[in-house]
């Protein structure tokens, strides 16, 4: 029988939860979906909720975006190998797929033949010998999808991960091939590595739970292959259908239905914590806790009230006065009377670079009518940033704090991933967020027309 991992003891220890929350706060957020009511003096004891979940693959419809871990490809293997296929000649590169467990991961080999075709050999049986593993062929080719984002060659495969007290857990993976010279689609060249593989977990668990008097779909979505336990990692996402549409929305920075099993969360007037999670993810136990305590832990962790959403439409945009790369001080309040796009991005971010043509076109089209763009760069070095800005005709101001992913302004706006944008109206309120492509243009046009009418 699979041994569950007890995440928290019978008595809630806020400081322990606080420590766990701080470690993984950048990944996702512990959230308060509704304002917590004043806790009753004698809370009614509620039995734990035991949930059975089934194996599923195909996580993209739930999360909407694929979070990937990069595997750089290098001339030498990452561990000592007992065997490598002979007569491969030139064009051999090695990678190391990191995985929780004592061994740390699995070796892989990519070989390009003389005709340009490639095959991948993964040490799936974990014997440090690549001669007894079948070669895998890439599917698809470099190109552009219907949404304008890069398409990369990919392989679907499975690996086994240890599960104490039970058989190993089979995990579905999607491996996507990335080579900067061949990924010519705008935006595909933004990855930090020049040659490698992007690894995405495609397995998750799904079941049903009764919360708030209604039975709802629920899912466990793993976030990392590292650590001891795929589904017991504190940043594993717990996704619950809260709007009763029968669907699970686990978007990492726009969803109000996504929580972490490593932190307490509040739904309506009830607060919960994950008490036990089986290492294979097929059994989950939730216990109820005092909503006031749950709210206090979330506040101590300094997490936003909604998961990664930052200020909501209608709220005032957080003020700031920060230096640009040109040495000027930029104050958001100085833009009152104009429509402003706050664009969190970085030169190493592929999706950011893919979105750049839309932002540049919007600036050129609407600037004379009172539209401004303020870039907030999450780069760590200023000189490469300056070269990229000059080469790509980005004439709007850029804030640079030199802290990379730890840029303080990113925390003020609850930004968990990039690109992340906030459209601010002329009164300084958030009008919309996370707009892309034509949606951005339509929102700008609507705001500018509305302001014109008010000025008449």
Short mmCIF file of C-alpha atoms in Angstrom, two decimals, residues 86-289:
data_model
loop_
_atom_site.label_atom_id
_atom_site.label_comp_id
_atom_site.label_asym_id
_atom_site.label_seq_id
_atom_site.Cartn_x
_atom_site.Cartn_y
_atom_site.Cartn_z
CA UNK A 86 29.27 2.70 -30.98
CA UNK A 87 29.97 4.18 -34.40
CA UNK A 88 27.95 7.33 -33.80
CA UNK A 89 30.73 9.56 -35.07
CA UNK A 90 30.39 13.30 -34.65
CA UNK A 91 27.22 15.10 -33.68
CA UNK A 92 26.77 13.51 -30.23
CA UNK A 93 25.63 15.61 -27.27
CA UNK A 94 24.67 14.59 -23.74
CA UNK A 95 22.16 15.82 -21.19
CA UNK A 96 21.05 14.94 -17.67
CA UNK A 97 17.37 14.84 -16.67
CA UNK A 98 17.24 15.70 -12.98
CA UNK A 99 14.83 13.55 -10.98
CA UNK A 100 14.02 13.12 -7.30
CA UNK A 101 15.71 10.11 -5.74
CA UNK A 102 19.09 8.91 -4.57
CA UNK A 103 20.62 8.81 -8.06
CA UNK A 104 19.59 12.34 -8.95
CA UNK A 105 18.50 11.74 -12.53
CA UNK A 106 18.78 10.02 -15.91
CA UNK A 107 21.34 10.49 -18.66
CA UNK A 108 20.33 11.07 -22.26
CA UNK A 109 22.07 11.32 -25.60
CA UNK A 110 21.16 13.24 -28.75
CA UNK A 111 22.75 12.15 -32.03
CA UNK A 112 22.43 13.99 -35.36
CA UNK A 113 23.02 11.86 -38.44
CA UNK A 114 24.61 13.05 -41.64
CA UNK A 115 21.21 13.66 -43.25
CA UNK A 116 20.28 16.08 -40.45
CA UNK A 117 17.87 13.71 -38.68
CA UNK A 118 18.14 13.34 -34.94
CA UNK A 119 17.37 10.63 -32.44
CA UNK A 120 17.32 10.69 -28.67
CA UNK A 121 18.33 7.88 -26.33
CA UNK A 122 17.12 8.18 -22.71
CA UNK A 123 18.40 5.90 -19.95
CA UNK A 124 14.81 5.06 -18.98
CA UNK A 125 15.79 1.86 -17.13
CA UNK A 126 18.31 3.85 -15.06
CA UNK A 127 21.23 1.44 -15.42
CA UNK A 128 23.70 4.07 -16.66
CA UNK A 129 23.94 2.20 -19.97
CA UNK A 130 22.64 3.82 -23.16
CA UNK A 131 23.17 0.73 -25.34
CA UNK A 132 20.02 -1.10 -24.18
CA UNK A 133 17.53 1.75 -24.55
CA UNK A 134 15.58 2.21 -27.79
CA UNK A 135 16.16 5.42 -29.77
CA UNK A 136 13.28 7.90 -29.86
CA UNK A 137 12.45 10.06 -32.88
CA UNK A 138 11.34 13.68 -32.69
CA UNK A 139 7.82 14.49 -33.87
CA UNK A 140 6.91 17.73 -35.62
CA UNK A 141 9.25 20.48 -36.77
CA UNK A 142 10.21 24.04 -35.92
CA UNK A 143 7.48 26.49 -36.82
CA UNK A 144 4.75 28.78 -35.53
CA UNK A 145 1.44 27.73 -33.98
CA UNK A 146 -1.98 29.26 -34.54
CA UNK A 147 -1.44 31.44 -31.44
CA UNK A 148 1.80 32.85 -32.88
CA UNK A 149 4.01 31.06 -30.39
CA UNK A 150 6.99 28.89 -31.38
CA UNK A 151 6.41 25.20 -32.12
CA UNK A 152 9.29 22.85 -31.35
CA UNK A 153 9.96 19.20 -32.24
CA UNK A 154 8.86 16.99 -29.35
CA UNK A 155 8.91 13.46 -27.91
CA UNK A 156 6.37 11.96 -25.52
CA UNK A 157 7.81 9.38 -23.16
CA UNK A 158 7.55 8.09 -19.59
CA UNK A 159 9.97 7.60 -16.72
CA UNK A 160 9.63 5.89 -13.34
CA UNK A 161 9.98 7.70 -10.02
CA UNK A 162 10.46 5.97 -6.68
CA UNK A 163 7.49 5.83 -4.32
CA UNK A 164 8.31 4.47 -0.82
CA UNK A 165 6.04 1.59 0.19
CA UNK A 166 4.68 1.15 -3.31
CA UNK A 167 5.64 0.40 -6.89
CA UNK A 168 7.44 3.19 -8.77
CA UNK A 169 5.19 5.89 -10.21
CA UNK A 170 5.08 6.20 -13.99
CA UNK A 171 5.37 9.84 -15.06
CA UNK A 172 4.50 11.10 -18.53
CA UNK A 173 6.87 13.70 -19.96
CA UNK A 174 6.99 15.90 -23.02
CA UNK A 175 10.53 16.61 -24.23
CA UNK A 176 10.82 19.52 -26.66
CA UNK A 177 13.96 20.04 -28.72
CA UNK A 178 15.40 23.52 -28.71
CA UNK A 179 18.26 24.75 -30.88
CA UNK A 180 18.55 28.49 -31.19
CA UNK A 181 19.91 28.47 -34.73
CA UNK A 182 16.94 26.42 -36.00
CA UNK A 183 14.20 28.03 -33.89
CA UNK A 184 13.80 31.08 -36.11
CA UNK A 185 10.24 31.93 -35.02
CA UNK A 186 10.20 35.33 -33.22
CA UNK A 187 10.30 34.62 -29.51
CA UNK A 188 11.86 31.18 -29.78
CA UNK A 189 15.38 32.61 -29.53
CA UNK A 190 14.90 34.01 -26.04
CA UNK A 191 15.85 30.90 -24.04
CA UNK A 192 19.05 31.28 -22.05
CA UNK A 193 20.52 28.03 -23.43
CA UNK A 194 21.62 27.80 -27.07
CA UNK A 195 21.14 24.05 -27.46
CA UNK A 196 19.06 21.77 -25.29
CA UNK A 197 15.79 20.11 -24.33
CA UNK A 198 12.77 21.52 -22.48
CA UNK A 199 11.11 19.02 -20.11
CA UNK A 200 7.44 19.29 -19.11
CA UNK A 201 5.54 16.99 -16.73
CA UNK A 202 2.37 15.81 -18.48
CA UNK A 203 0.96 13.63 -15.68
CA UNK A 204 -1.58 14.76 -13.11
CA UNK A 205 -4.30 13.28 -10.86
CA UNK A 206 -8.01 14.11 -10.98
CA UNK A 207 -11.04 13.30 -8.80
CA UNK A 208 -14.04 14.94 -7.15
CA UNK A 209 -14.51 16.62 -3.77
CA UNK A 210 -17.49 18.09 -1.91
CA UNK A 211 -16.77 21.62 -0.66
CA UNK A 212 -19.34 24.30 0.09
CA UNK A 213 -22.15 21.76 -0.24
CA UNK A 214 -21.28 20.99 -3.88
CA UNK A 215 -19.33 18.22 -5.54
CA UNK A 216 -16.55 19.69 -7.64
CA UNK A 217 -13.71 18.46 -9.91
CA UNK A 218 -10.30 18.56 -8.23
CA UNK A 219 -6.80 17.90 -9.56
CA UNK A 220 -3.23 17.56 -8.31
CA UNK A 221 -0.72 19.00 -10.79
CA UNK A 222 2.98 18.36 -10.04
CA UNK A 223 5.35 21.29 -10.37
CA UNK A 224 8.77 19.69 -10.23
CA UNK A 225 10.61 16.44 -10.89
CA UNK A 226 13.11 17.29 -8.17
CA UNK A 227 12.72 16.48 -4.51
CA UNK A 228 11.46 13.36 -2.79
CA UNK A 229 8.00 12.82 -4.15
CA UNK A 230 6.38 14.09 -7.32
CA UNK A 231 2.98 14.90 -5.81
CA UNK A 232 4.14 15.66 -2.25
CA UNK A 233 6.37 18.58 -3.25
CA UNK A 234 5.10 21.71 -1.42
CA UNK A 235 4.61 23.56 -4.70
CA UNK A 236 2.36 20.87 -6.22
CA UNK A 237 -0.76 22.65 -7.45
CA UNK A 238 -4.20 21.82 -6.06
CA UNK A 239 -6.84 22.93 -8.58
CA UNK A 240 -10.55 23.03 -7.59
CA UNK A 241 -13.51 24.08 -9.73
CA UNK A 242 -14.86 27.03 -7.73
CA UNK A 243 -17.06 28.74 -10.33
CA UNK A 244 -19.11 25.58 -11.01
CA UNK A 245 -18.41 25.58 -14.75
CA UNK A 246 -17.28 21.95 -14.62
CA UNK A 247 -13.76 22.91 -15.68
CA UNK A 248 -10.44 23.19 -13.89
CA UNK A 249 -8.53 26.44 -14.35
CA UNK A 250 -4.97 26.00 -13.12
CA UNK A 251 -3.26 28.87 -14.92
CA UNK A 252 -0.13 29.63 -12.85
CA UNK A 253 -0.72 33.39 -12.53
CA UNK A 254 -4.32 34.15 -13.55
CA UNK A 255 -6.38 31.47 -11.82
CA UNK A 256 -8.38 31.87 -8.61
CA UNK A 257 -8.92 28.09 -8.55
CA UNK A 258 -5.26 27.14 -8.03
CA UNK A 259 -3.64 26.58 -4.61
CA UNK A 260 -0.50 24.91 -3.22
CA UNK A 261 -0.61 21.78 -1.12
CA UNK A 262 2.19 23.29 0.97
CA UNK A 263 0.06 26.11 2.39
CA UNK A 264 -3.43 26.60 3.85
CA UNK A 265 -6.18 28.12 1.72
CA UNK A 266 -9.66 29.58 2.19
CA UNK A 267 -12.77 28.87 0.10
CA UNK A 268 -15.82 30.87 1.09
CA UNK A 269 -16.22 30.53 4.86
CA UNK A 270 -14.07 27.39 5.15
CA UNK A 271 -10.30 27.00 5.43
CA UNK A 272 -8.34 23.88 4.53
CA UNK A 273 -4.90 22.37 4.54
CA UNK A 274 -3.54 19.26 2.87
CA UNK A 275 -3.08 16.85 5.76
CA UNK A 276 -1.85 13.83 3.79
CA UNK A 277 -0.84 13.20 0.18
CA UNK A 278 0.10 9.77 -1.12
CA UNK A 279 3.40 9.87 -2.96
CA UNK A 280 1.70 8.48 -6.07
CA UNK A 281 -0.90 11.27 -5.87
CA UNK A 282 -3.87 8.89 -5.81
CA UNK A 283 -5.04 9.78 -2.30
CA UNK A 284 -5.40 13.21 -0.75
CA UNK A 285 -6.72 14.13 2.70
CA UNK A 286 -7.84 17.69 3.45
CA UNK A 287 -8.52 18.88 6.96
CA UNK A 288 -10.41 22.01 7.98
CA UNK A 289 -8.68 24.67 10.04
#
